[in-house]
Coordinates of C-alpha atoms in Angstrom, one line a residue:
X1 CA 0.0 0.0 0.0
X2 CA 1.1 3.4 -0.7
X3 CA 1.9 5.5 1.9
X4 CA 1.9 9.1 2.0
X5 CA 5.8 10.5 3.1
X6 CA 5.8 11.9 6.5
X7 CA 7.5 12.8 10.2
X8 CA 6.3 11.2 12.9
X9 CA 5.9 13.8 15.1
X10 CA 4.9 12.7 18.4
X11 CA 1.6 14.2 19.6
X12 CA 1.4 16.1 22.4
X13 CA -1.4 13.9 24.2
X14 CA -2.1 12.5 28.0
X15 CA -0.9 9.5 28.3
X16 CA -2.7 8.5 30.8
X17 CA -5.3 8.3 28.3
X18 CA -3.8 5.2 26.8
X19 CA -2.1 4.2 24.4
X20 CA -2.0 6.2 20.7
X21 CA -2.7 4.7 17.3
X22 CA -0.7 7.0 15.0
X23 CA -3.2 7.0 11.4
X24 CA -1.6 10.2 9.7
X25 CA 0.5 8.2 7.4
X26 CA -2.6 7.0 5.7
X27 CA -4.6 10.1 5.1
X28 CA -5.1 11.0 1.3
X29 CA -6.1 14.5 0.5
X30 CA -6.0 13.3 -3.5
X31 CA -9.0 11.0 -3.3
X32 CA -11.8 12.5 -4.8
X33 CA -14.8 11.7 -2.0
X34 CA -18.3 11.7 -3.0
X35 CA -20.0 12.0 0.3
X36 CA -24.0 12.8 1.0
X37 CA -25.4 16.5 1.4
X38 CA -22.3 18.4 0.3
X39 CA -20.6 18.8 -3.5
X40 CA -21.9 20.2 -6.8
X41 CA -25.4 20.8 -8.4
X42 CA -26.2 20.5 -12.2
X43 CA -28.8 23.2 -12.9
X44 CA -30.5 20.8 -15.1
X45 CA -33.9 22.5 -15.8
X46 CA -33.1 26.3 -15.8
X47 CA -35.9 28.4 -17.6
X48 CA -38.7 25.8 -16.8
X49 CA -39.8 23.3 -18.7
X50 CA -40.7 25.2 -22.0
X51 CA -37.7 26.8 -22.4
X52 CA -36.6 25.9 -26.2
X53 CA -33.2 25.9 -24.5
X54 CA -33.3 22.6 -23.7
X55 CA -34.7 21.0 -26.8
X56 CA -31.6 19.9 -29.2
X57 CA -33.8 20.5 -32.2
X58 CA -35.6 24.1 -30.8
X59 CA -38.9 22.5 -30.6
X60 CA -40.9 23.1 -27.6
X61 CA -41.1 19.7 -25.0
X62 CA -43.2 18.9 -22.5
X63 CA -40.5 17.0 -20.5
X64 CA -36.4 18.4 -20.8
X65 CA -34.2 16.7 -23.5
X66 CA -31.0 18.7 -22.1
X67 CA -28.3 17.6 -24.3
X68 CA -28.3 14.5 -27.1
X69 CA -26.6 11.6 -25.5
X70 CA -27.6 12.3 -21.7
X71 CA -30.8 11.1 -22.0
X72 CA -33.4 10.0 -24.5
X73 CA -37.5 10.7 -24.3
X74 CA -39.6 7.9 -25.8
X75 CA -43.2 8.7 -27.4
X76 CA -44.6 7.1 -24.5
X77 CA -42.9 9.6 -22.1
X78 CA -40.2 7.3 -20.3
X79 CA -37.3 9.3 -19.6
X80 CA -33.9 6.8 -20.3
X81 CA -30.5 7.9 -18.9
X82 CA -27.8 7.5 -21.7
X83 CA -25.0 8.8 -19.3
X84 CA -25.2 9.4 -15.7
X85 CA -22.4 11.6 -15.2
X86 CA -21.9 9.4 -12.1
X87 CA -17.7 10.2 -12.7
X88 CA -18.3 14.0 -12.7
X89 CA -16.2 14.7 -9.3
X90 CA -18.6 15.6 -6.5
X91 CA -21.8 15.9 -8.1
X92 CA -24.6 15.9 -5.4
X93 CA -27.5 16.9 -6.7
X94 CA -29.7 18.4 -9.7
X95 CA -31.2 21.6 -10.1
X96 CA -34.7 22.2 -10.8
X97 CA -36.0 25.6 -11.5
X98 CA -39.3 25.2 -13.0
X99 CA -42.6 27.8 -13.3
X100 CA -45.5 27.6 -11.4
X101 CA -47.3 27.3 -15.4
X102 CA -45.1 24.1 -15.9
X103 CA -47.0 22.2 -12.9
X104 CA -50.8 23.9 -12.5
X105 CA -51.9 24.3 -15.8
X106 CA -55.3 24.3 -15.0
X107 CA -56.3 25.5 -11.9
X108 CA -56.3 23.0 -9.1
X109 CA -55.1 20.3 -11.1
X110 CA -51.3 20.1 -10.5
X111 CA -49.3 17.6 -12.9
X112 CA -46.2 16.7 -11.4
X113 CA -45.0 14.2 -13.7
X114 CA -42.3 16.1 -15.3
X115 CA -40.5 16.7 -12.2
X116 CA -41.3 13.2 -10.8
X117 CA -39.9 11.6 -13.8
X118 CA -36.6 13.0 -13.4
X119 CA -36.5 12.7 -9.6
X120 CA -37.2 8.6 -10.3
X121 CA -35.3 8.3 -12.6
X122 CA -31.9 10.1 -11.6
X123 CA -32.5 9.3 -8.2
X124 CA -32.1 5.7 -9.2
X125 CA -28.6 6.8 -10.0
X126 CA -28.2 8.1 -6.5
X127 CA -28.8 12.0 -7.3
X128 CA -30.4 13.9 -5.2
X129 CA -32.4 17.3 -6.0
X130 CA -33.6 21.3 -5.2
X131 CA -36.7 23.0 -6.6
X132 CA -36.7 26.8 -7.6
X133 CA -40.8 27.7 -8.1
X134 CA -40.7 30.5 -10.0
X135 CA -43.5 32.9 -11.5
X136 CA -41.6 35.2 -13.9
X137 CA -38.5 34.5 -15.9
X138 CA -38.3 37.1 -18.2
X139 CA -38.5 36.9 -21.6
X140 CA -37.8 33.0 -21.4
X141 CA -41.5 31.5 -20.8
X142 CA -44.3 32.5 -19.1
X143 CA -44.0 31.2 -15.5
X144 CA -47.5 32.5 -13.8
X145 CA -50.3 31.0 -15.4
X146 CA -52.2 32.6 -18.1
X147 CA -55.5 31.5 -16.1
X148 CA -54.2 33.3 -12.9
X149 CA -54.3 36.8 -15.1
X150 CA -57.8 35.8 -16.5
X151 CA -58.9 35.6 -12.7
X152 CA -58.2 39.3 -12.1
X153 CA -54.4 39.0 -11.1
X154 CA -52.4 42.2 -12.0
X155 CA -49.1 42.4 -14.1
X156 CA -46.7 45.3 -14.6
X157 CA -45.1 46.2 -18.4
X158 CA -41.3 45.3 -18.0
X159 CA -38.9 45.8 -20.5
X160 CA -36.3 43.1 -19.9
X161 CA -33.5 40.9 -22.7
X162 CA -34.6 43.7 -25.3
X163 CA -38.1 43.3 -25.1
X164 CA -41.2 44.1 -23.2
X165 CA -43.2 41.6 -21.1
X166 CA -45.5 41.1 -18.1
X167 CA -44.2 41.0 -14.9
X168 CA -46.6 40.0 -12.2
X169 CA -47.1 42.1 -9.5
X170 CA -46.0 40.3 -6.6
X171 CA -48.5 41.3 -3.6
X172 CA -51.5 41.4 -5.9
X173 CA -54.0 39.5 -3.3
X174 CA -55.8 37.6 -6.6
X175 CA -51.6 36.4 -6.8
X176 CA -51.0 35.5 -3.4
X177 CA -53.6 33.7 -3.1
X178 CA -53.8 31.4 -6.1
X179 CA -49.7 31.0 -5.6
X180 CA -49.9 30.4 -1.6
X181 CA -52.3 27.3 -2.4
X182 CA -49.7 25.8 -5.1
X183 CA -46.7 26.1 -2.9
X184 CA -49.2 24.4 0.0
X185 CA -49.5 21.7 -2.5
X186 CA -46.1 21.8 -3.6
X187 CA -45.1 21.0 0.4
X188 CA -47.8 18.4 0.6
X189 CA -45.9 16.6 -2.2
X190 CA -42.1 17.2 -1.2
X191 CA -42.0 18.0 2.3
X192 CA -39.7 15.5 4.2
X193 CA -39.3 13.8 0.9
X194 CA -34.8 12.9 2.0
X195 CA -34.1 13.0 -1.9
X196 CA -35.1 16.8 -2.0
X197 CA -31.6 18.8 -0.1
X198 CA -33.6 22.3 0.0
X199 CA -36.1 24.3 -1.8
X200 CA -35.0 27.5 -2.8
X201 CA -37.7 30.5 -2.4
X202 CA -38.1 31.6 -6.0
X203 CA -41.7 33.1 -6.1
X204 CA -40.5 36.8 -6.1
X205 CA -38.3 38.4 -8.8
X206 CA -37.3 38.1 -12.1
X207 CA -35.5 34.4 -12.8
X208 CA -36.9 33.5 -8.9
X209 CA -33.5 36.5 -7.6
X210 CA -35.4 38.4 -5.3
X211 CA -35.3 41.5 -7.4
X212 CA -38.0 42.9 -9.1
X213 CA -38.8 45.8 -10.9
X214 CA -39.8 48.3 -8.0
X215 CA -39.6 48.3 -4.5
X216 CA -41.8 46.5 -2.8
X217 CA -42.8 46.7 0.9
X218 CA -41.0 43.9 3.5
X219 CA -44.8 43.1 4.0
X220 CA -45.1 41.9 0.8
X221 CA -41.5 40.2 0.5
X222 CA -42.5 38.3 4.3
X223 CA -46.0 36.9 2.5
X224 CA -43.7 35.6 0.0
X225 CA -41.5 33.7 2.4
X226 CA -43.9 33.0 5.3
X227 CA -45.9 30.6 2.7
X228 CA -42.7 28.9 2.0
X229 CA -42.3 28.3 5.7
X230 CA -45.6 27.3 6.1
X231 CA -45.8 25.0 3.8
X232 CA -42.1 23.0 3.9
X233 CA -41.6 22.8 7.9
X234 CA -39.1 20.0 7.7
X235 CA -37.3 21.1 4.8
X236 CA -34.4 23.2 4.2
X237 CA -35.4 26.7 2.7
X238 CA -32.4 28.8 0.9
X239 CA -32.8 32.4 1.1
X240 CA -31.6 34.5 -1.8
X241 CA -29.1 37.2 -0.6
X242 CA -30.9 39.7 -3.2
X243 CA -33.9 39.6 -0.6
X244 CA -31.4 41.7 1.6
X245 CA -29.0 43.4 -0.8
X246 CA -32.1 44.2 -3.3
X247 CA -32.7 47.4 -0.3
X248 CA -29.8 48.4 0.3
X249 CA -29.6 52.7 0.3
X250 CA -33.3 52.6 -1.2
X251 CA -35.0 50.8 2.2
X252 CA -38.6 52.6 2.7
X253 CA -37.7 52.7 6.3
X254 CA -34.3 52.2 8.4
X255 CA -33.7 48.6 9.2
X256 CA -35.4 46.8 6.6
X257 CA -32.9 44.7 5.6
X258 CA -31.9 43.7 8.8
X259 CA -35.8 43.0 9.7
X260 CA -36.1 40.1 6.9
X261 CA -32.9 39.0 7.5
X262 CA -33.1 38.3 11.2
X263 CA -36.6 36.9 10.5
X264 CA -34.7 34.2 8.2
X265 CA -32.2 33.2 10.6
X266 CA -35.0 32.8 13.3
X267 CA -36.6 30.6 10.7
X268 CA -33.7 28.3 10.0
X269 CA -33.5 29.6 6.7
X270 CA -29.9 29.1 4.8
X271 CA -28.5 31.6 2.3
X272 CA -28.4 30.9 -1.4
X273 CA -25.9 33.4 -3.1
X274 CA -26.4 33.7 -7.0
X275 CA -24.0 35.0 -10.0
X276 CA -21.0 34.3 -8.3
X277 CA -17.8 35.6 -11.1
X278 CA -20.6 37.5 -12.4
X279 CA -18.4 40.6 -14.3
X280 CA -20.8 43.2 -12.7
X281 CA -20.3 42.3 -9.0
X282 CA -16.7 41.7 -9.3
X283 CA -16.6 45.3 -10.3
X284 CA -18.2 46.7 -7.3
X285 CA -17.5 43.9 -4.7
X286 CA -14.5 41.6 -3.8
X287 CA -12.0 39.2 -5.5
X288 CA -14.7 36.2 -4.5
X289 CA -17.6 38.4 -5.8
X290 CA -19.8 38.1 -2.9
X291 CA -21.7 41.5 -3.1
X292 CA -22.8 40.6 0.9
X293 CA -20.8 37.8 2.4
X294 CA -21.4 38.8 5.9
X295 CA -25.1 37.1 5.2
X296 CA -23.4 34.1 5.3
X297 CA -21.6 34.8 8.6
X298 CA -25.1 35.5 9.9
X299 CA -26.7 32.2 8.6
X300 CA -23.8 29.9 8.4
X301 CA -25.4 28.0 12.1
X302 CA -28.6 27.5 10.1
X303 CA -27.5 25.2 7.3
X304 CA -25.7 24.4 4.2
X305 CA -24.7 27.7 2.1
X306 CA -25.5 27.5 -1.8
X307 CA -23.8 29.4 -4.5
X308 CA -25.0 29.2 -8.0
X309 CA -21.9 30.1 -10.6
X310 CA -22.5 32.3 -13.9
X311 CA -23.5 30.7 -17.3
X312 CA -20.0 29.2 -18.0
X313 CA -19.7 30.5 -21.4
X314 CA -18.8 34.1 -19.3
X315 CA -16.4 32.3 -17.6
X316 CA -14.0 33.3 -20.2
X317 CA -15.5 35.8 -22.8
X318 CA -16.5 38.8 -19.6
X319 CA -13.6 40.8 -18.5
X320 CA -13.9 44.0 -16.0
X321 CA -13.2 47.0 -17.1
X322 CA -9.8 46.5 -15.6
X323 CA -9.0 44.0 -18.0
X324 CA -9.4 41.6 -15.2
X325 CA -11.1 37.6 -16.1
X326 CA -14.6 37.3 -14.5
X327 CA -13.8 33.6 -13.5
X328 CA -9.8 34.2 -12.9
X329 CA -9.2 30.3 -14.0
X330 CA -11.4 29.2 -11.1
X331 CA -9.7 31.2 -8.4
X332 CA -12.6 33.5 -7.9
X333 CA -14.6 30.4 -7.6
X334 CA -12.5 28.9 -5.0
X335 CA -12.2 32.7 -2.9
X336 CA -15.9 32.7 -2.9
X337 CA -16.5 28.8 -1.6
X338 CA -14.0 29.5 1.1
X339 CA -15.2 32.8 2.2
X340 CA -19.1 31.9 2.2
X341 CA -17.9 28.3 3.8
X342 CA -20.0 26.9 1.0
X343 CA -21.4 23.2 1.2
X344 CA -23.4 23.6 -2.6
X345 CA -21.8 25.0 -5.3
X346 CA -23.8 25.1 -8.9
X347 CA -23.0 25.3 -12.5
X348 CA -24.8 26.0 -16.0
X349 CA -24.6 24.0 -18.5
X350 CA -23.2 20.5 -19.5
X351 CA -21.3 19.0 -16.8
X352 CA -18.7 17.2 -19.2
X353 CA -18.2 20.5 -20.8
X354 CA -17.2 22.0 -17.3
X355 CA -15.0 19.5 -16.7
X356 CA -13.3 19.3 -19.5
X357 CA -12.6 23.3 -19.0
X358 CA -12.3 23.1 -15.3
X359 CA -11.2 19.9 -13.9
X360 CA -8.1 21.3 -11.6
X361 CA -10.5 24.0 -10.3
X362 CA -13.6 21.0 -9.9
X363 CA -11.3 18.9 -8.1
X364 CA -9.7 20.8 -5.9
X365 CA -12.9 21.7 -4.9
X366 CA -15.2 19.0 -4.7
X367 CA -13.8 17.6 -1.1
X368 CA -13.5 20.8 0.3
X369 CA -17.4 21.8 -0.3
X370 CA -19.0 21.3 3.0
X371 CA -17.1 19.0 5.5
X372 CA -14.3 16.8 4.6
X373 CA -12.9 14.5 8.0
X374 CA -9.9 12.9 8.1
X375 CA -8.7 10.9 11.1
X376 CA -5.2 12.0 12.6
X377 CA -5.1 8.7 15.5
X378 CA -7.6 7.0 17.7
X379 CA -6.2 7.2 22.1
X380 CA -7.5 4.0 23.6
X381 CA -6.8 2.8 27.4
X382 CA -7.4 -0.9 28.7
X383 CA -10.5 -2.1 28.0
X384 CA -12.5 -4.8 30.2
X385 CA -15.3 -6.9 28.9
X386 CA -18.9 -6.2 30.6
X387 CA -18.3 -2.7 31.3
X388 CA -18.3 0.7 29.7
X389 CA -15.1 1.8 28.3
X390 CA -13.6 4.7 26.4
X391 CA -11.3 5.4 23.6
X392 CA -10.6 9.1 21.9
X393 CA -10.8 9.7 18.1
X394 CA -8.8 12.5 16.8
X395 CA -9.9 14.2 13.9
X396 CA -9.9 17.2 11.4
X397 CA -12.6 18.7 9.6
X398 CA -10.4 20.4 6.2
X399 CA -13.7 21.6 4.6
X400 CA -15.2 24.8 4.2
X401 CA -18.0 23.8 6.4
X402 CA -19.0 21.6 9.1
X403 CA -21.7 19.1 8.6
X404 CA -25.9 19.6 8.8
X405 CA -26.7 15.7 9.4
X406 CA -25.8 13.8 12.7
X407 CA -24.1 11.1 10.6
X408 CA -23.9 7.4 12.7
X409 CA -20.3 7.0 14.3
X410 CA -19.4 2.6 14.2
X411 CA -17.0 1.0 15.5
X412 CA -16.2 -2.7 14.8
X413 CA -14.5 -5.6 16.5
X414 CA -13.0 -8.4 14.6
X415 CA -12.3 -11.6 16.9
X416 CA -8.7 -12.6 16.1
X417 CA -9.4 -15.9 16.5
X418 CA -12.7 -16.0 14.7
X419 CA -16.0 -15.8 15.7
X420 CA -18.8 -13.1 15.3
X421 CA -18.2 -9.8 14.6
X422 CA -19.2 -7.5 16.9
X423 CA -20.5 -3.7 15.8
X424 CA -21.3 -0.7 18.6
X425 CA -22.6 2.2 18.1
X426 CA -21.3 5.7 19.2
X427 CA -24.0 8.0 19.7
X428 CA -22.0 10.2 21.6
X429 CA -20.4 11.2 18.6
X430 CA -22.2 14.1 16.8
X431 CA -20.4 15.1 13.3
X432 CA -22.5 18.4 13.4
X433 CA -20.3 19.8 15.4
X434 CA -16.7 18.6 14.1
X435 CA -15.9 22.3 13.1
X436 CA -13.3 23.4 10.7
X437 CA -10.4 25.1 12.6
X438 CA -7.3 26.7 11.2
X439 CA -4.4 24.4 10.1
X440 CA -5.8 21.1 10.0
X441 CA -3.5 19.7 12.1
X442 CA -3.2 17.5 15.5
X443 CA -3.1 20.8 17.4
X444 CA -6.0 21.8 16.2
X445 CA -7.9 18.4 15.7
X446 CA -11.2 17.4 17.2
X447 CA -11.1 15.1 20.1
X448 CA -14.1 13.3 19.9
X449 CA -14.9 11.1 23.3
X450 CA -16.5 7.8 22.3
X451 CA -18.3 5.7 25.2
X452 CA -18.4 2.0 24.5
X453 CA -20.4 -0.5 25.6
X454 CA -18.6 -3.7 26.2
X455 CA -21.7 -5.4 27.7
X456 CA -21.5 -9.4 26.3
X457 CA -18.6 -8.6 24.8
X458 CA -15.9 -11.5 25.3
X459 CA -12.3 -11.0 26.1
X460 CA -9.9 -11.3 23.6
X461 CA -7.8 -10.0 20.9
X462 CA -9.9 -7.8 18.2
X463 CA -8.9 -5.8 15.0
X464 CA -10.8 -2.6 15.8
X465 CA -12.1 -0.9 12.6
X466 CA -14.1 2.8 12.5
X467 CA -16.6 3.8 10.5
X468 CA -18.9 6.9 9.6
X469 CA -22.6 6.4 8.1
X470 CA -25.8 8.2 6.5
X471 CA -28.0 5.1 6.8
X472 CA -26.6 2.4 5.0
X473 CA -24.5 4.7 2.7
X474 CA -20.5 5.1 3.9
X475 CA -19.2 8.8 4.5
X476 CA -15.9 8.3 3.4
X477 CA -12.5 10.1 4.9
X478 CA -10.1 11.4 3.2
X479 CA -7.8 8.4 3.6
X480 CA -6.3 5.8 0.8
X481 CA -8.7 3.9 -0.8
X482 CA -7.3 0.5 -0.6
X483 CA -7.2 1.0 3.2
X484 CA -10.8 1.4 3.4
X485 CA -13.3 -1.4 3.1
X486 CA -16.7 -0.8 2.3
X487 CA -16.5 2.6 4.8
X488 CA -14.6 0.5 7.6
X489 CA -11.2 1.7 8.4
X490 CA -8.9 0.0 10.5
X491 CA -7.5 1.4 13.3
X492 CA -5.7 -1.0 14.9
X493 CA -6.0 -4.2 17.4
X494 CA -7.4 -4.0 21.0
X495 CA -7.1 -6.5 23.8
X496 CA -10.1 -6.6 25.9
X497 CA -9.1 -8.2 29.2
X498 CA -11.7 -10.3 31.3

């Protein structure tokens, strides 16, 4: 087995503790992980289903054909996956940003099927996904429906991508209340559903941003996101920064922004932060492009942080007026992901595409989205059969984020000399909070205190292996892959005296 070349520094550690189990040599920070609720998102459906956009031969489709050779429609409406992009590094989950015309066509008489044949059918390759309801997108499709107009609901003239259009207006009460019942609905249908990772509060503003053509009152902006709340209580809701930013110098009264913004942190709501490299905001922001990264600071607690990436055809044609790339080979990408501690990060178009382009920049990021663990050593003292006992599992957390999901901490004992093989849990153990801290080093590892129960366990010699689950599905450490079996790591051998 290879062996990654290093000193054994001895760590400074209380003895008294027992004796350590040194696993530094066999950390890998090269192995590409692909671990649950963290990595990248495909915007897969971007301008709702209509959008001629996804249609190889510009005819409109009822159900996305994204690019020839990914997937293949048949006349009866099966959706086939030609290539499941299962070797793109990292790639959690797909994006679905549909319109509220897509699903209720008539009124009361929502057809899902479009989005529940891609969720059964790419969730059979292990993808999970996250829903943007929208209700305008421009000049792309309608996204309210025509019969919610008919009913009485006001729009506002909007010239927008060199053309005018309707824009609803977004407190009409004929609006609210027609939407309020579809995203009730929508929650009936997808709340607690584990394959969804968060919806994304897209009702208000142009693409589902947050902005919209005038000012509106909080009031109106709160009816907005109180009916998301409302209706997806055990799901996670991503707020869109422009919600906060969109008032800032043109609030109708002083502390505005702060009032919706500390509403959505008492809510649990996480941040979702859009047009990262985007030319614009590198102009009158930061290197990373986050107009308002202190959001992030204010929501981090809350959950998971998104960032959605520009088109990627601007990663290299835009240019400040400094002369300066918008996408700076992927370093921009990488400042913003550190600085907003990002566990989602998503990209436009086709993922081979992005690879091909980006694959230093994809990799380097992929383990560092959300948490990534790696175990420095394991401290165990004598251990006596029928009682409790102890050991200490050091660890670092080298991601940009800590984890949202209590994953399930195992350990196992193999009998030397045969025999059954024993597993115990560690519910002690709580990954939420192994915390990213400075170097990710011994001195600034996480000493995690594991109680054991040794009740009916025999005395003898044991190979003691570790492992770290989401159900039945391994979270992997960054460690060499040939040392690993099926998630179990071993850590070494333990004598449990009578």
């Amino acid at each position: 087995m290879k062996k990654a070349m290093w000193f054994a520094a001895r760590p400074h550690l209380d003895e008294g503790k027992g004796r350590f189990i040194d696993l530094r040599h066999y950390q890998d920070d090269r192995r590409i992980l692909n671990n649950p609720h963290k990595g990248w998102c495909w915007h897969y459906v971007d301008g709702g289903f209509g959008d001629v956009r996804y249609n190889a031969q510009g005819e409109l489709v009822t159900l996305i054909a994204y690019a020839d050779g990914y997937q293949k429609i048949h006349e009866d409406g099966h959706l086939e996956i030609l290539d499941d992009v299962s070797d793109f590094p990292g790639l959690n989950h797909l994006y679905i940003r549909f319109n509220w015309g897509d699903i209720e066509k008539e009124e009361g008489k929502c057809d899902w099927t479009p989005i529940d044949r891609i969720m059964d059918e790419w969730g059979k390759k292990g993808y999970t996904f996250a829903f943007r309801p929208c209700t305008f997108q421009g000049n792309l499709f309608p996204a309210t429906p025509d019969w919610v107009i008919a009913a009485g609901a006001k729009t506002r003239p909007f010239f927008i991508d060199n053309m005018w259009t309707n824009e609803p207006v977004y407190d009409d009460p004929i609006y609210l209340e027609k939407l309020s019942r579809f995203i009730s609905e929508m929650g009936a249908k997808f709340d607690g559903d584990p394959r969804v990772e968060y919806v994304d509060i897209g009702t208000f503003g142009h693409w589902g941003e947050a902005n919209a053509s005038i000012l509106y009152p909080v009031e109106s902006i709160m009816k907005h996101l109180e009916m998301h709340v409302n209706a997806f209580p055990h799901t996670v809701l991503a707020f869109n920064y422009a919600f906060v930013i969109g008032r800032m110098e043109r609030e109708m009264a002083p502390g505005e922004g702060q009032k919706i913004l500390d509403w959505a942190k008492e809510k649990g709501m996480v941040v979702r932060n859009d047009s990262i490299c985007y030319q614009p905001y590198i102009e009158n922001g930061n290197y990373h492009s986050l107009l308002a990264p202190s959001l992030h600071d204010e929501l981090y607690e809350n959950g998971p942080a998104v960032l959605e990436f520009v088109h990627h055809w601007q990663y290299e044609d835009c240019f400040t007026h400094n002369g300066e790339s918008a996408f700076e080979e992927g370093y921009r990408a990488v400042a913003a992901c550190e600085r907003s501690r990002a566990t989602f990060a998503g990209f436009h178009g086709y993922p081979r595409d992005i690879e091909k382009k980006y694959g230093p920049m994809l990799r380097y990021l992929t383990n560092r989205l959300g948490y990534w663990y790696f175990i420095e050593g394991i401290q165990l003292p004598s251990w006596k059969a029928g009682e409790r006992a102890e050991c200490t599992l050091y660890l670092t957390n080298r991601g940009f984020a800590r984890a949202y999901h209590k994953y399930d901490l195992k350990l196992k004992l193999l009998p030397a000399a045969g025999g059954e093989v024993i597993i115990l849990d560690c519910p002690d153990a709580d990954t939420r909070t192994w915390i990213p801290k400075g170097v990710p080093s011994m001195d600034n590892a996480v000493a995690q205190q594991l109680q054991v129960d040794l009740t009916g366990v025999q005395p003898g010699e044991y190979q003691l292996q570790l492992g770290l689950f989401a159900g039945d599905r391994p979270v992997h450490f960054g460690i060499f892959q040939d040392y690993e079996q099926d998630g179990w790591v071993p850590v070494g051998n333990v004598k449990i005296e009578a």
